[in-house]
mmCIF file of C-alpha atoms and ligand atoms in Angstrom:
data_model
loop_
_atom_site.group_PDB
_atom_site.id
_atom_site.type_symbol
_atom_site.label_atom_id
_atom_site.label_comp_id
_atom_site.label_asym_id
_atom_site.label_seq_id
_atom_site.Cartn_x
_atom_site.Cartn_y
_atom_site.Cartn_z
ATOM 1 C CA MET A 1 0.000 0.000 0.000
ATOM 2 C CA SER A 2 1.388 3.423 -0.958
ATOM 3 C CA ALA A 3 2.092 5.875 1.866
ATOM 4 C CA ALA A 4 -0.271 8.851 2.030
ATOM 5 C CA ILE A 5 1.486 12.014 0.957
ATOM 6 C CA HIS A 6 1.082 15.069 3.150
ATOM 7 C CA GLU A 7 2.114 18.558 2.101
ATOM 8 C CA ASP A 8 2.257 22.006 3.656
ATOM 9 C CA LYS A 9 -1.424 22.749 3.154
ATOM 10 C CA ASP A 10 -2.395 19.578 5.134
ATOM 11 C CA ILE A 11 -0.008 20.139 8.030
ATOM 12 C CA ASP A 12 -0.788 22.175 11.139
ATOM 13 C CA PRO A 13 2.400 23.896 12.355
ATOM 14 C CA ARG A 14 0.934 24.838 15.759
ATOM 15 C CA PRO A 15 2.211 21.767 17.692
ATOM 16 C CA ILE A 16 5.772 23.105 17.338
ATOM 17 C CA ALA A 17 4.943 26.822 17.640
ATOM 18 C CA GLY A 18 6.719 28.533 20.541
ATOM 19 C CA LYS A 19 8.826 25.470 21.360
ATOM 20 C CA ARG A 20 12.578 25.732 21.660
ATOM 21 C CA VAL A 21 14.270 23.196 19.403
ATOM 22 C CA ALA A 22 17.783 21.992 20.216
ATOM 23 C CA VAL A 23 19.691 20.545 17.301
ATOM 24 C CA LEU A 24 22.509 18.332 18.578
ATOM 25 C CA GLY A 25 25.391 18.336 16.104
ATOM 26 C CA PHE A 26 26.231 20.645 13.213
ATOM 27 C CA GLY A 27 27.119 18.109 10.514
ATOM 28 C CA PRO A 28 25.285 17.847 7.181
ATOM 29 C CA GLN A 29 21.830 17.335 8.698
ATOM 30 C CA GLY A 30 22.386 19.414 11.864
ATOM 31 C CA ARG A 31 23.396 22.462 9.855
ATOM 32 C CA ALA A 32 20.438 22.116 7.469
ATOM 33 C CA HIS A 33 17.840 21.567 10.205
ATOM 34 C CA ALA A 34 19.160 24.355 12.444
ATOM 35 C CA LEU A 35 19.197 26.930 9.647
ATOM 36 C CA ASN A 36 15.893 25.854 8.083
ATOM 37 C CA LEU A 37 14.095 25.891 11.424
ATOM 38 C CA ARG A 38 15.544 29.285 12.310
ATOM 39 C CA ASP A 39 14.582 30.706 8.935
ATOM 40 C CA SER A 40 11.055 29.340 9.458
ATOM 41 C CA GLY A 41 10.861 31.472 12.629
ATOM 42 C CA GLN A 42 11.476 28.651 15.117
ATOM 43 C CA GLU A 43 13.547 29.258 18.260
ATOM 44 C CA VAL A 44 16.660 27.110 17.726
ATOM 45 C CA VAL A 45 19.768 26.329 19.722
ATOM 46 C CA VAL A 46 22.638 24.140 18.539
ATOM 47 C CA GLY A 47 24.142 21.789 21.118
ATOM 48 C CA LEU A 48 27.795 20.876 20.593
ATOM 49 C CA ARG A 49 30.349 18.954 22.618
ATOM 50 C CA THR A 50 33.125 20.871 24.379
ATOM 51 C CA GLY A 51 35.844 21.934 21.929
ATOM 52 C CA SER A 52 33.663 21.018 18.945
ATOM 53 C CA ALA A 53 35.207 21.446 15.520
ATOM 54 C CA SER A 54 31.816 22.745 14.314
ATOM 55 C CA ALA A 55 31.563 25.669 16.748
ATOM 56 C CA ASP A 56 33.047 28.258 14.365
ATOM 57 C CA ALA A 57 30.872 27.150 11.450
ATOM 58 C CA CYS A 58 27.867 27.412 13.707
ATOM 59 C CA ARG A 59 28.790 30.967 14.762
ATOM 60 C CA GLN A 60 29.426 31.974 11.165
ATOM 61 C CA HIS A 61 25.777 31.183 10.518
ATOM 62 C CA GLY A 62 24.717 33.407 13.388
ATOM 63 C CA LEU A 63 23.992 30.624 15.871
ATOM 64 C CA GLU A 64 25.856 30.601 19.197
ATOM 65 C CA PRO A 65 26.397 26.964 20.236
ATOM 66 C CA VAL A 66 25.460 25.805 23.722
ATOM 67 C CA SER A 67 26.588 22.760 25.702
ATOM 68 C CA LEU A 68 24.883 19.422 25.069
ATOM 69 C CA GLU A 69 23.669 19.497 28.694
ATOM 70 C CA LYS A 70 21.949 22.855 28.241
ATOM 71 C CA ALA A 71 20.527 21.909 24.842
ATOM 72 C CA ALA A 72 19.034 18.734 26.303
ATOM 73 C CA GLU A 73 16.695 20.817 28.449
ATOM 74 C CA SER A 74 14.805 22.109 25.391
ATOM 75 C CA GLU A 75 11.267 21.047 24.518
ATOM 76 C CA VAL A 76 12.362 19.387 21.270
ATOM 77 C CA VAL A 77 15.787 17.724 21.054
ATOM 78 C CA VAL A 78 17.018 16.560 17.665
ATOM 79 C CA MET A 79 19.655 13.821 17.520
ATOM 80 C CA LEU A 80 21.895 14.800 14.602
ATOM 81 C CA VAL A 81 25.226 13.329 15.675
ATOM 82 C CA PRO A 82 26.604 10.087 14.104
ATOM 83 C CA ASP A 83 24.405 7.050 14.762
ATOM 84 C CA SER A 84 27.386 5.337 16.402
ATOM 85 C CA GLU A 85 27.682 8.185 18.974
ATOM 86 C CA GLN A 86 23.995 8.494 19.829
ATOM 87 C CA VAL A 87 23.814 5.645 22.351
ATOM 88 C CA ALA A 88 26.403 7.190 24.686
ATOM 89 C CA LEU A 89 24.972 10.691 24.206
ATOM 90 C CA TYR A 90 21.515 9.527 25.229
ATOM 91 C CA LYS A 91 22.809 7.504 28.181
ATOM 92 C CA ASN A 92 25.248 10.097 29.545
ATOM 93 C CA ILE A 93 23.323 13.312 28.977
ATOM 94 C CA LEU A 94 19.838 13.167 27.483
ATOM 95 C CA ASP A 95 18.403 10.506 29.758
ATOM 96 C CA LYS A 96 19.223 12.643 32.796
ATOM 97 C CA ARG A 97 18.542 16.092 31.362
ATOM 98 C CA MET A 98 15.508 15.874 29.104
ATOM 99 C CA LYS A 99 12.309 17.291 30.558
ATOM 100 C CA LYS A 100 9.150 15.244 31.015
ATOM 101 C CA HIS A 101 6.975 15.230 27.862
ATOM 102 C CA SER A 102 9.701 16.803 25.769
ATOM 103 C CA ALA A 103 10.391 15.257 22.366
ATOM 104 C CA LEU A 104 13.419 13.377 21.100
ATOM 105 C CA VAL A 105 13.647 13.499 17.295
ATOM 106 C CA PHE A 106 15.737 11.155 15.131
ATOM 107 C CA ALA A 107 16.644 11.465 11.447
ATOM 108 C CA HIS A 108 17.292 7.707 11.216
ATOM 109 C CA GLY A 109 15.522 4.975 13.150
ATOM 110 C CA TYR A 110 18.406 2.532 13.710
ATOM 111 C CA ASN A 111 19.144 3.024 17.417
ATOM 112 C CA ILE A 112 15.500 3.028 18.438
ATOM 113 C CA HIS A 113 14.445 0.160 16.191
ATOM 114 C CA TYR A 114 17.249 -2.118 17.375
ATOM 115 C CA ARG A 115 16.761 -0.955 20.983
ATOM 116 C CA ARG A 116 20.321 0.382 21.274
ATOM 117 C CA ILE A 117 18.564 3.375 22.853
ATOM 118 C CA VAL A 118 15.533 2.723 25.062
ATOM 119 C CA PRO A 119 14.240 6.203 25.904
ATOM 120 C CA ARG A 120 12.430 7.157 29.080
ATOM 121 C CA LYS A 121 8.707 6.437 28.889
ATOM 122 C CA ASP A 122 7.758 10.056 29.582
ATOM 123 C CA LEU A 123 9.365 11.301 26.348
ATOM 124 C CA ASP A 124 7.880 11.604 22.874
ATOM 125 C CA VAL A 125 10.132 9.799 20.404
ATOM 126 C CA LEU A 126 9.773 10.877 16.786
ATOM 127 C CA LEU A 127 11.315 10.222 13.424
ATOM 128 C CA VAL A 128 11.778 12.936 10.819
ATOM 129 C CA ALA A 129 14.033 11.348 8.207
ATOM 130 C CA PRO A 130 14.893 13.526 5.212
ATOM 131 C CA LEU A 131 15.041 11.542 1.960
ATOM 132 C CA GLY A 132 18.160 13.384 0.881
ATOM 133 C CA ILE A 133 21.553 14.558 2.028
ATOM 134 C CA GLY A 134 21.796 17.493 4.425
ATOM 135 C CA GLU A 135 23.230 19.767 1.770
ATOM 136 C CA GLN A 136 20.089 19.311 -0.352
ATOM 137 C CA VAL A 137 17.798 19.786 2.654
ATOM 138 C CA ARG A 138 19.304 23.259 3.043
ATOM 139 C CA LEU A 139 19.747 24.144 -0.648
ATOM 140 C CA GLN A 140 16.176 23.239 -1.555
ATOM 141 C CA TYR A 141 14.816 25.121 1.455
ATOM 142 C CA GLU A 142 16.746 28.222 0.397
ATOM 143 C CA ALA A 143 15.336 27.830 -3.116
ATOM 144 C CA GLY A 144 11.792 27.811 -1.706
ATOM 145 C CA LEU A 145 11.482 24.064 -2.403
ATOM 146 C CA GLY A 146 11.910 21.002 -0.221
ATOM 147 C CA VAL A 147 13.333 17.493 0.056
ATOM 148 C CA PRO A 148 10.706 14.821 0.917
ATOM 149 C CA ALA A 149 10.833 13.223 4.364
ATOM 150 C CA LEU A 150 9.490 10.270 6.309
ATOM 151 C CA VAL A 151 7.902 10.822 9.705
ATOM 152 C CA GLY A 152 7.023 8.324 12.396
ATOM 153 C CA VAL A 153 6.307 7.923 16.077
ATOM 154 C CA HIS A 154 7.896 5.417 18.415
ATOM 155 C CA GLN A 155 6.556 6.777 21.677
ATOM 156 C CA ASP A 156 3.749 9.247 22.355
ATOM 157 C CA ALA A 157 3.935 10.429 25.959
ATOM 158 C CA SER A 158 2.365 13.848 25.368
ATOM 159 C CA GLY A 159 -0.490 12.747 23.117
ATOM 160 C CA GLN A 160 0.930 15.212 20.546
ATOM 161 C CA ALA A 161 3.805 13.204 19.116
ATOM 162 C CA ARG A 162 2.378 12.549 15.641
ATOM 163 C CA ALA A 163 1.224 16.129 15.171
ATOM 164 C CA LEU A 164 4.614 17.376 16.363
ATOM 165 C CA ALA A 165 6.461 15.133 13.888
ATOM 166 C CA PHE A 166 4.446 16.558 10.991
ATOM 167 C CA ALA A 167 4.867 20.124 12.267
ATOM 168 C CA TYR A 168 8.637 19.626 12.544
ATOM 169 C CA ALA A 169 8.725 18.289 8.989
ATOM 170 C CA LYS A 170 6.828 21.348 7.840
ATOM 171 C CA VAL A 171 9.121 23.932 9.468
ATOM 172 C CA ASN A 172 12.127 22.045 8.092
ATOM 173 C CA GLY A 173 10.757 22.507 4.568
ATOM 174 C CA HIS A 174 9.700 18.933 3.768
ATOM 175 C CA GLY A 175 6.000 19.745 3.338
ATOM 176 C CA ARG A 176 6.907 21.740 0.223
ATOM 177 C CA ALA A 177 7.643 18.352 -1.420
ATOM 178 C CA ALA A 178 6.121 15.349 0.395
ATOM 179 C CA VAL A 179 5.863 14.084 3.961
ATOM 180 C CA MET A 180 5.091 10.364 4.232
ATOM 181 C CA GLU A 181 4.212 8.482 7.379
ATOM 182 C CA THR A 182 6.194 5.405 8.286
ATOM 183 C CA THR A 183 7.501 3.477 11.282
ATOM 184 C CA PHE A 184 10.997 3.358 12.766
ATOM 185 C CA ALA A 185 11.123 -0.293 11.620
ATOM 186 C CA GLU A 186 10.218 0.434 8.006
ATOM 187 C CA GLU A 187 12.579 3.409 7.699
ATOM 188 C CA THR A 188 15.506 1.507 9.240
ATOM 189 C CA GLU A 189 15.018 -1.787 7.425
ATOM 190 C CA THR A 190 14.450 -0.271 3.972
ATOM 191 C CA ASP A 191 17.380 2.126 4.427
ATOM 192 C CA LEU A 192 19.795 -0.667 5.387
ATOM 193 C CA PHE A 193 18.491 -2.935 2.649
ATOM 194 C CA ALA A 194 18.887 -0.282 -0.051
ATOM 195 C CA GLU A 195 22.460 0.458 1.121
ATOM 196 C CA GLN A 196 23.396 -3.215 0.972
ATOM 197 C CA ALA A 197 21.561 -4.343 -2.154
ATOM 198 C CA VAL A 198 21.833 -1.259 -4.351
ATOM 199 C CA LEU A 199 23.456 1.961 -3.214
ATOM 200 C CA CYS A 200 26.702 0.743 -1.649
ATOM 201 C CA GLY A 201 27.111 -3.060 -1.694
ATOM 202 C CA GLY A 202 25.281 -3.749 -4.955
ATOM 203 C CA ILE A 203 26.634 -0.984 -7.124
ATOM 204 C CA ASP A 204 30.214 -1.238 -5.861
ATOM 205 C CA GLN A 205 30.375 -4.978 -6.541
ATOM 206 C CA LEU A 206 28.774 -4.543 -9.943
ATOM 207 C CA VAL A 207 31.296 -1.873 -10.955
ATOM 208 C CA ILE A 208 34.323 -3.783 -9.636
ATOM 209 C CA SER A 209 33.244 -7.106 -11.167
ATOM 210 C CA ALA A 210 32.643 -5.472 -14.552
ATOM 211 C CA PHE A 211 35.992 -3.605 -14.394
ATOM 212 C CA GLU A 212 37.832 -6.844 -13.542
ATOM 213 C CA THR A 213 36.032 -8.766 -16.308
ATOM 214 C CA LEU A 214 37.161 -6.239 -18.914
ATOM 215 C CA THR A 215 40.753 -5.888 -17.668
ATOM 216 C CA GLU A 216 41.189 -9.664 -17.280
ATOM 217 C CA ALA A 217 40.108 -9.971 -20.912
ATOM 218 C CA GLY A 218 42.904 -7.578 -21.865
ATOM 219 C CA TYR A 219 41.024 -4.318 -22.283
ATOM 220 C CA SER A 220 42.601 -1.037 -21.192
ATOM 221 C CA PRO A 221 42.021 -0.280 -17.470
ATOM 222 C CA ASP A 222 41.508 3.393 -18.357
ATOM 223 C CA ILE A 223 38.753 2.586 -20.798
ATOM 224 C CA ALA A 224 37.244 0.005 -18.425
ATOM 225 C CA TYR A 225 37.178 2.677 -15.693
ATOM 226 C CA PHE A 226 35.305 5.110 -17.923
ATOM 227 C CA CYS A 227 32.758 2.541 -19.124
ATOM 228 C CA CYS A 228 32.068 0.848 -15.805
ATOM 229 C CA LEU A 229 32.461 3.619 -13.201
ATOM 230 C CA HIS A 230 32.681 7.119 -14.634
ATOM 231 C CA GLU A 231 29.523 6.742 -16.704
ATOM 232 C CA VAL A 232 27.483 5.550 -13.736
ATOM 233 C CA LYS A 233 26.831 9.206 -12.943
ATOM 234 C CA LEU A 234 25.229 9.851 -16.305
ATOM 235 C CA MET A 235 22.835 6.937 -15.804
ATOM 236 C CA ALA A 236 22.197 7.726 -12.133
ATOM 237 C CA ASP A 237 21.321 11.325 -12.988
ATOM 238 C CA MET A 238 18.917 10.166 -15.689
ATOM 239 C CA LEU A 239 17.307 7.566 -13.410
ATOM 240 C CA HIS A 240 16.930 10.254 -10.760
ATOM 241 C CA ARG A 241 15.237 12.670 -13.129
ATOM 242 C CA ARG A 242 13.200 10.329 -15.336
ATOM 243 C CA GLY A 243 12.878 6.871 -13.743
ATOM 244 C CA ILE A 244 13.806 3.618 -15.507
ATOM 245 C CA ALA A 245 11.289 3.757 -18.384
ATOM 246 C CA GLY A 246 12.123 7.420 -19.023
ATOM 247 C CA THR A 247 15.859 6.682 -19.085
ATOM 248 C CA ARG A 248 15.328 3.904 -21.638
ATOM 249 C CA LYS A 249 13.959 6.519 -24.020
ATOM 250 C CA SER A 250 17.386 8.201 -24.018
ATOM 251 C CA ILE A 251 19.591 5.163 -24.621
ATOM 252 C CA SER A 252 20.483 3.451 -27.892
ATOM 253 C CA VAL A 253 18.543 0.458 -29.231
ATOM 254 C CA ALA A 254 21.584 -1.741 -28.522
ATOM 255 C CA ALA A 255 21.659 -0.500 -24.918
ATOM 256 C CA GLU A 256 17.935 -1.064 -24.477
ATOM 257 C CA TYR A 257 18.014 -4.569 -26.019
ATOM 258 C CA GLY A 258 21.053 -5.467 -23.865
ATOM 259 C CA ASP A 259 19.237 -4.107 -20.821
ATOM 260 C CA TYR A 260 16.211 -6.434 -21.298
ATOM 261 C CA THR A 261 18.115 -9.532 -22.395
ATOM 262 C CA ARG A 262 21.490 -9.320 -20.567
ATOM 263 C CA GLY A 263 20.674 -7.384 -17.394
ATOM 264 C CA PRO A 264 18.612 -10.266 -15.924
ATOM 265 C CA ARG A 265 21.523 -12.661 -16.579
ATOM 266 C CA VAL A 266 23.742 -10.549 -14.297
ATOM 267 C CA VAL A 267 21.162 -9.773 -11.614
ATOM 268 C CA ASN A 268 19.170 -12.990 -11.600
ATOM 269 C CA GLU A 269 17.234 -15.373 -9.373
ATOM 270 C CA ALA A 270 20.394 -16.100 -7.333
ATOM 271 C CA SER A 271 20.796 -12.339 -6.712
ATOM 272 C CA ARG A 272 17.155 -12.082 -5.650
ATOM 273 C CA ALA A 273 17.598 -14.994 -3.244
ATOM 274 C CA ALA A 274 20.644 -13.198 -1.799
ATOM 275 C CA MET A 275 18.575 -10.008 -1.456
ATOM 276 C CA ARG A 276 15.887 -11.905 0.454
ATOM 277 C CA ASP A 277 18.613 -13.268 2.766
ATOM 278 C CA LEU A 278 19.987 -9.769 3.369
ATOM 279 C CA LEU A 279 16.510 -8.519 4.202
ATOM 280 C CA ALA A 280 15.897 -11.401 6.623
ATOM 281 C CA GLU A 281 19.166 -10.628 8.450
ATOM 282 C CA ILE A 282 18.232 -6.967 8.692
ATOM 283 C CA ARG A 283 14.732 -7.736 9.956
ATOM 284 C CA ASP A 284 15.685 -10.222 12.650
ATOM 285 C CA GLY A 285 18.580 -8.072 13.918
ATOM 286 C CA ARG A 286 21.427 -10.379 12.842
ATOM 287 C CA PHE A 287 23.035 -7.641 10.756
ATOM 288 C CA ALA A 288 22.887 -5.125 13.636
ATOM 289 C CA ASP A 289 24.329 -7.668 16.095
ATOM 290 C CA GLU A 290 27.126 -8.541 13.669
ATOM 291 C CA LEU A 291 27.905 -4.843 13.176
ATOM 292 C CA ASP A 292 28.015 -4.241 16.936
ATOM 293 C CA ALA A 293 30.452 -7.137 17.371
ATOM 294 C CA GLU A 294 32.630 -5.764 14.548
ATOM 295 C CA ILE A 295 32.730 -2.278 16.089
ATOM 296 C CA GLU A 296 33.356 -3.647 19.575
ATOM 297 C CA ALA A 297 36.341 -5.596 18.249
ATOM 298 C CA GLY A 298 37.820 -2.379 16.779
ATOM 299 C CA SER A 299 36.400 -2.811 13.225
ATOM 300 C CA PRO A 300 39.007 -5.358 12.023
ATOM 301 C CA LEU A 301 37.024 -6.464 8.976
ATOM 302 C CA ILE A 302 36.225 -2.910 7.901
ATOM 303 C CA ARG A 303 39.861 -1.847 8.217
ATOM 304 C CA ARG A 304 41.135 -4.913 6.345
ATOM 305 C CA ARG A 305 38.643 -4.593 3.491
ATOM 306 C CA ARG A 306 39.125 -0.824 3.262
ATOM 307 C CA ALA A 307 42.910 -1.256 2.883
ATOM 308 C CA ALA A 308 42.453 -3.940 0.221
ATOM 309 C CA ALA A 309 39.898 -1.862 -1.674
ATOM 310 C CA GLU A 310 42.115 1.215 -1.607
ATOM 311 C CA SER A 311 44.950 -0.682 -3.284
ATOM 312 C CA HIS A 312 42.734 -2.129 -6.051
ATOM 313 C CA ASP A 313 43.695 -1.205 -9.624
ATOM 314 C CA ILE A 314 40.427 0.635 -10.156
ATOM 315 C CA GLU A 315 41.521 3.181 -7.513
ATOM 316 C CA LYS A 316 44.958 3.772 -9.050
ATOM 317 C CA VAL A 317 43.489 4.181 -12.503
ATOM 318 C CA GLY A 318 40.625 6.288 -11.178
ATOM 319 C CA ALA A 319 42.842 8.664 -9.174
ATOM 320 C CA ALA A 320 45.009 9.386 -12.227
ATOM 321 C CA LEU A 321 42.020 9.950 -14.509
ATOM 322 C CA ARG A 322 40.086 12.081 -12.030
ATOM 323 C CA ALA A 323 43.154 14.313 -11.571
ATOM 324 C CA ARG A 324 42.780 15.224 -15.267
ATOM 325 C CA MET A 325 39.184 16.301 -14.670
ATOM 326 C CA PRO A 326 39.279 18.803 -11.784
ATOM 327 C CA TRP A 327 35.758 19.861 -12.759
ATOM 328 C CA LEU A 328 34.568 16.558 -11.247
ATOM 329 C CA GLN A 329 35.309 17.914 -7.776
ATOM 330 C CA LYS A 330 33.035 20.903 -8.254
ATOM 331 C CA LYS A 331 30.158 20.913 -5.709
ATOM 332 C CA GLU A 332 26.795 20.120 -7.245
HETATM 333 N N1 NAP B 1 24.254 12.591 6.091
HETATM 334 C C1 NAP B 1 23.004 12.750 5.659
HETATM 335 O O1 NAP B 1 22.760 13.527 4.757
HETATM 336 C C2 NAP B 1 21.862 11.996 6.324
HETATM 337 C C3 NAP B 1 20.682 11.738 5.623
HETATM 338 C C4 NAP B 1 19.577 11.212 6.329
HETATM 339 C C5 NAP B 1 19.698 10.930 7.689
HETATM 340 N N2 NAP B 1 20.883 11.160 8.317
HETATM 341 C C6 NAP B 1 20.974 10.918 9.761
HETATM 342 O O2 NAP B 1 21.200 12.173 10.395
HETATM 343 C C7 NAP B 1 21.963 11.982 11.598
HETATM 344 C C8 NAP B 1 23.158 12.917 11.554
HETATM 345 O O3 NAP B 1 23.974 12.562 10.465
HETATM 346 P P1 NAP B 1 24.933 13.631 9.734
HETATM 347 O O4 NAP B 1 25.592 12.851 8.613
HETATM 348 O O5 NAP B 1 24.212 14.860 9.450
HETATM 349 O O6 NAP B 1 25.976 14.066 10.844
HETATM 350 P P2 NAP B 1 27.317 13.386 11.339
HETATM 351 O O7 NAP B 1 28.394 13.656 10.356
HETATM 352 O O8 NAP B 1 26.979 11.969 11.627
HETATM 353 O O9 NAP B 1 27.581 14.207 12.693
HETATM 354 C C9 NAP B 1 28.378 15.349 12.724
HETATM 355 C C10 NAP B 1 28.114 16.165 13.960
HETATM 356 O O10 NAP B 1 28.032 15.319 15.115
HETATM 357 C C11 NAP B 1 28.911 15.824 16.119
HETATM 358 N N3 NAP B 1 29.410 14.728 16.948
HETATM 359 C C12 NAP B 1 30.182 13.682 16.542
HETATM 360 N N4 NAP B 1 30.420 12.855 17.571
HETATM 361 C C13 NAP B 1 29.820 13.432 18.660
HETATM 362 C C14 NAP B 1 29.726 13.052 20.029
HETATM 363 N N5 NAP B 1 30.305 11.929 20.474
HETATM 364 N N6 NAP B 1 29.040 13.858 20.854
HETATM 365 C C15 NAP B 1 28.455 14.985 20.409
HETATM 366 N N7 NAP B 1 28.514 15.408 19.121
HETATM 367 C C16 NAP B 1 29.189 14.621 18.265
HETATM 368 C C17 NAP B 1 30.007 16.493 15.326
HETATM 369 O O11 NAP B 1 30.634 17.398 16.188
HETATM 370 P P3 NAP B 1 32.138 17.916 15.955
HETATM 371 O O12 NAP B 1 32.025 18.970 14.922
HETATM 372 O O13 NAP B 1 32.525 18.407 17.284
HETATM 373 O O14 NAP B 1 32.948 16.777 15.450
HETATM 374 C C18 NAP B 1 29.219 17.158 14.202
HETATM 375 O O15 NAP B 1 28.682 18.384 14.626
HETATM 376 C C19 NAP B 1 22.296 10.493 11.638
HETATM 377 O O16 NAP B 1 21.336 9.838 12.433
HETATM 378 C C20 NAP B 1 22.153 10.050 10.190
HETATM 379 O O17 NAP B 1 21.829 8.670 10.043
HETATM 380 C C21 NAP B 1 21.954 11.691 7.681
#
């Protein structure tokens, strides 16, 4: 069933009116939320750790940072520090400092869904997850537009949690595009699955396997890099703008025929079975448990694989070719 789409005209902003919002962290999302909320007329403070590297950036935008302890006493507290740091931040500061019936807002459901954080029962616990990077959340707001977002409620101590989640999404600019209701479980599980199957795991393996197939067959690594990696952006941009059917209208007949007849030989029933396995491991918590164990052990697998990946031929070839195209580094 499709999620109902809410937009500005359907959303009552009053549940957040007059409330002080504390944004914890001034990274990509923290910066965007703090500035959007302020520009929407909301009272905002930014909570940063002592000696924070983000303090100057925060001041340059006209916001004087406060301590995390002070920020935690606000009526709405937004968790915009790395997911891996949130558990300790909640335990050491928020759990003790947050006021009864205040709201704790997350931009990703992971720590709540997998019960790494179990918030006090007297708090509202909300999800407002932008469907875009922080930079876009700010840029689109400034342009008078918005990035869509998912909202959800984990805990409703005040009786106002759902209305507050929508109101927050509105003042952050998401109602200009689309606000869709979800659960912490759905947001977390679909996000992890998409990272593993498509956005990170899937695409990286596809690119590397195709590059290796061409170079093993004797083709030039430079040309293999262009065909299998560099041109991904062209296709991704078209998919983003036009969808799959729309993109097929812009490719050659050979590309379209190869797409229908050869694509399913690469991503086939075995790949789908693997995807179902990934999803099962995400849903029953095995992936999260495995990740915790990896981090607790000092991330040995991540460090080993990262080092191996960085010394792969595709990186050497890519670094040399990208250096010839400084325009690639230009911010979008
Ligand atoms: N990146 C995105 O566009 C995106 C998209 C959707 C959802 N999200 C979610 O948004 C949340 C924030 O992600 P993000 O990528 O915007 O930010 P981030 O890069 O994860 O966090 C950066 C900020 O967190 C602060 N920070 C780091 N460790 C801290 C600690 N131990 N205690 C207090 N502050 C700490 C940093 O302070 P210093 O400057 O002092 O280092 C910095 O201000 C996450 O839940 C993420 O899953 C992100």
